[in-house]
Short mmCIF file of C-alpha atoms in Angstrom, two decimals:
data_model
loop_
_atom_site.label_atom_id
_atom_site.label_comp_id
_atom_site.label_asym_id
_atom_site.label_seq_id
_atom_site.Cartn_x
_atom_site.Cartn_y
_atom_site.Cartn_z
CA MET S 286 224.62 64.96 -1.02
CA LEU S 287 226.90 65.12 -4.05
CA ASN S 288 230.21 63.23 -4.15
CA GLU S 289 232.07 66.52 -4.35
CA GLN S 290 230.30 67.87 -1.26
CA LEU S 291 231.04 64.73 0.75
CA THR S 292 234.68 64.83 -0.35
CA ALA S 293 234.99 68.47 0.69
CA ARG S 294 233.57 67.65 4.14
CA ILE S 295 235.97 64.73 4.59
CA GLN S 296 238.95 66.83 3.54
CA ALA S 297 237.83 69.52 5.99
CA GLY S 298 237.69 66.99 8.84
CA ILE S 299 233.91 67.16 9.28
CA ASP S 300 232.46 63.82 10.44
CA GLU S 301 235.04 61.94 8.36
CA ALA S 302 233.95 58.43 9.30
CA ASP S 303 230.26 59.03 8.62
CA ASN S 304 230.88 60.96 5.42
CA MET S 305 233.38 58.37 4.17
CA LEU S 306 230.85 55.61 4.78
CA ARG S 307 228.19 57.63 2.95
CA LEU S 308 230.56 58.27 0.03
CA TRP S 309 231.33 54.55 -0.15
CA GLN S 310 227.68 53.54 -0.09
CA GLN S 311 226.88 56.16 -2.71
CA ASN S 312 229.54 54.86 -5.10
CA GLU S 313 229.48 51.16 -4.25
CA PRO S 314 227.45 50.19 -7.36
CA PHE S 315 229.99 51.92 -9.62
CA ILE S 316 232.94 50.26 -7.85
CA ARG S 317 231.20 46.88 -8.03
CA MET S 318 230.67 47.36 -11.77
CA MET S 319 234.39 48.06 -12.21
CA GLY S 320 235.28 45.08 -10.03
CA ARG S 321 233.24 42.71 -12.19
CA ARG S 322 235.45 43.62 -15.16
CA PHE S 323 238.48 42.25 -13.36
CA ALA S 324 236.92 39.42 -11.35
CA GLY S 325 236.91 35.83 -12.56
CA PRO S 326 238.88 32.58 -12.63
CA GLY S 327 242.62 33.24 -12.54
CA LYS S 328 242.03 36.89 -11.69
CA ALA S 329 240.55 37.87 -8.35
CA GLU S 330 237.56 37.48 -6.06
CA LEU S 331 235.03 40.29 -6.36
CA GLU S 332 235.06 40.93 -2.60
CA ASP S 333 238.84 41.44 -2.65
CA LEU S 334 238.46 43.86 -5.54
CA MET S 335 235.75 45.74 -3.65
CA GLN S 336 238.13 46.12 -0.71
CA GLU S 337 240.80 47.37 -3.09
CA GLY S 338 238.21 49.74 -4.56
CA TYR S 339 237.54 51.19 -1.12
CA LEU S 340 241.24 51.81 -0.49
CA ALA S 341 241.48 53.49 -3.90
CA LEU S 342 238.42 55.61 -3.06
CA CYS S 343 240.20 56.80 0.09
CA GLU S 344 243.25 57.75 -1.96
CA ALA S 345 241.06 59.61 -4.44
CA VAL S 346 239.49 61.59 -1.59
CA ARG S 347 242.93 62.44 -0.25
CA HIS S 348 244.22 63.77 -3.58
CA TYR S 349 241.07 65.25 -5.13
CA ASP S 350 241.31 68.95 -5.98
CA MET S 351 237.95 70.68 -6.19
CA GLU S 352 239.44 73.61 -8.10
CA GLN S 353 240.17 71.42 -11.12
CA GLU S 354 236.39 71.15 -11.71
CA VAL S 355 236.63 67.46 -12.59
CA PRO S 356 233.72 65.25 -11.43
CA PHE S 357 234.88 63.25 -8.44
CA ILE S 358 233.70 59.92 -9.84
CA SER S 359 235.73 60.48 -13.02
CA TYR S 360 238.80 61.22 -10.93
CA ALA S 361 238.19 58.30 -8.57
CA ALA S 362 237.71 55.87 -11.48
CA PHE S 363 241.40 56.21 -12.36
CA TRP S 364 242.50 55.35 -8.82
CA ILE S 365 240.05 52.45 -8.59
CA LYS S 366 241.10 50.94 -11.92
CA GLN S 367 244.80 51.24 -11.12
CA GLY S 368 244.32 49.77 -7.66
CA MET S 369 242.42 46.75 -8.95
CA LYS S 370 244.90 46.11 -11.76
CA ARG S 371 247.85 46.33 -9.39
CA TYR S 372 246.18 43.96 -6.93
CA ILE S 373 245.64 41.36 -9.67
CA GLU S 374 249.21 41.72 -10.92
CA ASN S 375 250.69 41.42 -7.44
CA CYS S 376 248.45 38.81 -5.87
CA CYS S 377 246.51 36.69 -8.32
CA GLY S 378 248.98 34.90 -10.56
CA THR S 379 250.40 31.44 -9.84
CA VAL S 380 253.80 32.89 -10.70
CA ARG S 381 254.53 36.51 -9.80
CA ILE S 382 255.48 38.54 -12.89
CA PRO S 383 256.98 42.02 -12.33
CA THR S 384 254.82 44.89 -13.56
CA HIS S 385 257.34 46.08 -16.17
CA ALA S 386 257.53 42.52 -17.56
CA ARG S 387 253.73 42.36 -17.79
CA ASP S 388 253.78 45.60 -19.77
CA TRP S 389 256.17 44.06 -22.30
CA VAL S 390 254.03 40.92 -22.51
CA ARG S 391 250.99 43.04 -23.30
CA ARG S 392 252.89 44.88 -26.06
CA TYR S 393 254.20 41.61 -27.45
CA ARG S 394 250.75 40.00 -27.57
CA LYS S 395 249.08 43.07 -29.02
CA MET S 396 251.70 43.44 -31.75
CA THR S 397 251.53 39.72 -32.61
CA ALA S 398 247.72 39.79 -32.80
CA GLU S 399 247.65 42.88 -35.01
CA TYR S 400 250.30 41.42 -37.33
CA CYS S 401 248.37 38.13 -37.63
CA LYS S 402 245.15 40.00 -38.35
CA TYR S 403 246.74 42.11 -41.08
CA TYR S 404 249.07 39.56 -42.75
CA GLY S 405 247.38 36.27 -41.86
CA SER S 406 250.50 34.75 -40.27
CA GLU S 407 252.61 35.17 -37.16
CA PRO S 408 255.61 37.53 -37.34
CA GLY S 409 259.14 36.15 -37.27
CA ASP S 410 261.66 37.03 -34.61
CA ASP S 411 263.39 39.68 -36.72
CA THR S 412 260.07 41.32 -37.52
CA LEU S 413 259.00 41.35 -33.89
CA CYS S 414 262.34 42.78 -32.79
CA ALA S 415 261.97 45.55 -35.34
CA LEU S 416 258.35 46.32 -34.45
CA LEU S 417 258.97 46.29 -30.70
CA GLN S 418 262.43 47.86 -31.04
CA ILE S 419 264.07 45.27 -28.79
CA SER S 420 266.95 42.81 -29.09
CA ARG S 421 266.59 39.06 -29.61
CA GLU S 422 267.63 38.48 -26.00
CA LYS S 423 264.89 40.82 -24.81
CA LEU S 424 262.36 39.09 -27.07
CA GLN S 425 263.21 35.71 -25.54
CA ALA S 426 262.80 37.17 -22.05
CA VAL S 427 259.38 38.60 -22.99
CA ARG S 428 258.28 35.24 -24.38
CA LYS S 429 259.40 33.51 -21.19
CA SER S 430 257.33 35.96 -19.16
CA ALA S 431 254.36 35.33 -21.44
CA ASP S 432 254.69 31.57 -20.87
CA MET S 433 254.93 32.08 -17.10
CA GLU S 434 251.72 34.09 -17.14
CA LYS S 435 249.84 31.17 -18.69
CA ILE S 436 250.79 28.76 -15.92
CA CYS S 437 247.78 27.69 -13.87
CA SER S 438 249.65 25.24 -11.62
CA LEU S 439 253.21 24.84 -10.39
CA SER S 440 252.89 21.14 -11.29
CA GLU S 441 252.61 21.87 -15.00
CA PRO S 442 255.51 20.40 -17.00
CA LEU S 443 257.94 22.71 -18.74
CA GLY S 444 257.95 22.02 -22.45
CA GLN S 445 256.72 18.92 -24.23
CA VAL S 446 259.50 16.45 -23.36
CA ASP S 447 258.37 13.44 -21.32
CA GLY S 448 260.04 13.25 -17.94
CA GLY S 449 260.84 16.94 -18.00
CA LEU S 450 260.88 19.24 -15.03
CA ASP S 451 257.80 20.68 -13.38
CA MET S 452 257.65 24.41 -12.76
CA GLU S 453 257.89 23.88 -9.00
CA GLU S 454 261.19 22.03 -9.47
CA THR S 455 262.78 25.13 -11.03
CA ILE S 456 261.81 27.54 -8.25
CA ALA S 457 264.47 28.24 -5.66
CA SER S 458 263.74 27.76 -1.99
CA GLY S 459 262.03 30.74 -0.41
CA GLU S 460 264.40 30.61 2.55
CA ASP S 461 266.88 33.48 2.58
CA LEU S 462 268.36 33.84 6.04
CA GLU S 463 270.19 37.08 5.26
CA GLU S 464 267.09 38.73 3.78
CA ASP S 465 264.95 37.50 6.67
CA ALA S 466 267.37 39.00 9.18
CA VAL S 467 267.42 42.35 7.35
CA ARG S 468 263.62 42.34 7.13
CA ARG S 469 263.25 41.65 10.87
CA LEU S 470 265.66 44.49 11.68
CA ASP S 471 263.80 46.86 9.35
CA TYR S 472 260.45 45.97 10.93
CA GLN S 473 261.85 46.64 14.39
CA ASN S 474 263.20 50.03 13.28
CA MET S 475 259.96 50.92 11.50
CA LYS S 476 257.88 49.95 14.53
CA SER S 477 260.09 52.02 16.81
CA MET S 478 259.77 55.08 14.55
CA LEU S 479 256.01 54.67 14.17
CA TRP S 480 255.29 54.41 17.88
CA GLU S 481 257.63 57.32 18.56
CA ALA S 482 255.48 59.32 16.12
CA VAL S 483 252.31 58.10 17.88
CA ASP S 484 253.72 59.41 21.18
CA GLY S 485 253.91 62.84 19.53
CA LEU S 486 250.14 62.94 18.89
CA GLU S 487 247.55 64.45 21.19
CA GLU S 488 246.87 62.26 24.22
CA LYS S 489 243.40 61.12 23.10
CA GLN S 490 244.58 60.32 19.56
CA ALA S 491 247.57 58.32 20.82
CA GLU S 492 245.32 56.44 23.24
CA VAL S 493 242.94 55.46 20.41
CA ILE S 494 245.80 54.28 18.17
CA ARG S 495 247.26 52.15 20.95
CA CYS S 496 243.89 50.59 21.73
CA ARG S 497 243.26 49.84 18.08
CA PHE S 498 246.65 48.55 16.98
CA GLN S 499 248.38 47.34 20.14
CA ASP S 500 245.39 45.94 21.99
CA GLN S 501 243.55 44.95 18.76
CA LYS S 502 240.27 46.46 19.97
CA THR S 503 237.41 47.36 17.63
CA ILE S 504 236.25 50.96 17.29
CA ARG S 505 233.33 50.28 19.64
CA GLU S 506 235.58 48.59 22.23
CA THR S 507 238.07 51.45 21.95
CA GLY S 508 235.39 54.03 22.62
CA GLU S 509 234.15 52.09 25.64
CA ALA S 510 237.68 51.67 27.00
CA ILE S 511 238.48 55.39 26.96
CA GLY S 512 235.00 56.69 27.67
CA ILE S 513 233.94 58.16 24.30
CA THR S 514 231.40 57.20 21.64
CA LYS S 515 232.13 54.93 18.69
CA ASP S 516 231.90 57.87 16.26
CA ALA S 517 234.24 59.95 18.40
CA ALA S 518 236.75 57.09 18.47
CA ALA S 519 236.54 56.75 14.68
CA HIS S 520 237.04 60.51 14.37
CA GLN S 521 240.10 60.43 16.62
CA GLN S 522 241.56 57.50 14.68
CA TYR S 523 241.02 59.19 11.32
CA ASN S 524 242.70 62.39 12.49
CA ALA S 525 245.57 60.47 14.06
CA LEU S 526 246.27 58.42 10.92
CA ARG S 527 246.04 61.54 8.79
CA LEU S 528 248.58 63.30 11.00
CA LEU S 529 250.89 60.28 10.94
CA GLY S 530 250.75 60.39 7.14
CA GLN S 531 251.81 64.02 6.87
CA PRO S 532 255.12 64.45 4.98
CA SER S 533 256.76 66.23 7.94
CA ARG S 534 255.99 63.27 10.21
CA CYS S 535 256.33 60.25 7.92
CA ARG S 536 259.52 61.24 6.09
CA ARG S 537 261.61 58.99 8.35
CA TYR S 538 259.56 55.84 7.80
CA ARG S 539 258.29 56.48 4.27
CA GLY S 540 261.07 54.30 2.84
CA TYR S 541 259.90 51.31 4.86
CA TYR S 542 256.36 51.76 3.54
CA GLU S 543 257.53 51.80 -0.08
CA GLU S 544 259.80 48.79 0.47
CA TYR S 545 257.50 46.50 2.43
CA LEU S 546 253.90 47.70 2.31
CA ALA S 547 253.05 49.62 -0.87
CA ALA S 548 253.80 46.76 -3.25
CA SER S 549 252.76 43.94 -0.94
CA CYS S 550 249.55 41.98 -1.15
CA TYR S 551 247.46 41.65 1.94
CA HIS S 552 244.88 39.24 3.29
CA HIS S 553 241.82 41.37 2.66
CA VAL S 554 239.09 41.71 5.21
CA GLY S 555 235.48 41.74 4.13
CA LEU S 556 233.58 44.98 3.81
CA GLU S 557 231.44 44.06 6.81
CA THR S 558 234.60 43.75 8.90
CA PHE S 559 235.87 47.07 7.58
CA ASN S 560 232.62 48.80 8.52
CA ARG S 561 232.99 47.31 12.02
CA THR S 562 236.68 48.05 12.59
CA TRP S 563 237.08 51.24 10.51
CA THR S 564 240.61 50.45 9.39
CA SER S 565 242.34 49.05 6.35
CA GLU S 566 244.82 46.19 6.23
CA VAL S 567 247.56 48.62 5.11
CA GLU S 568 247.14 50.70 8.27
CA ARG S 569 246.93 47.60 10.44
CA GLU S 570 250.03 46.04 8.84
CA ALA S 571 252.05 49.23 9.31
CA LEU S 572 251.19 49.56 13.01
CA ARG S 573 251.05 45.95 14.15
#
């Protein structure tokens, strides 16, 4: 079956779990090929990138518009590439560099390389400021970000002076009692809103969600507990999560997702575990 046909069936709610698994298996070689581009020392493990690729594939299915007459794999490639790049930026560096700072570092390095190639020497500060259209203060900040990106260990010395500071000695303590208190309060509020939304689902859907995310049961165990098949449980879960994600339902807790989940990095589960549990770490983190 073509990707587009499988996507149409998933969007129509026809055997979503089975068709999603088939779509994944059908496109796994392509996603693996993309993952190999980003995998490697200092980047990411291929298995983590494959998990990220699956999540991106789900997003592509959700947003794909058949009427645009664009091949699904071409559309999905954008989501997969962006998902893998964002995962590396958020999770794989020794020192976390904000995305906008990474963008400036890329511009800075590209401009420097092109200048060296054309003129045979590195550009001066004034030249770089003119080419990048930034101030000297901004240029120094970009260079600092570029140096931070190169760090492989927090024990590396800063600069060339003997007896200087290590990077780890310049990092402030991670303890922030005020922020921790606010975060705990936000999580309590988000959890309350989410489970209130779960109570508004159909009885069978709510029962499946509670078995999965409160009792931590697998799909098979959930089906056995409520007297339905594994596929039926997966179907109920998919429909429940889709309903919980509808704008009319999730408007109240959308802000919590954007603040704490969308930009966070998660401990990825293997693909074998995903096939067994039929849930992503994002869904599990939101409902736990």
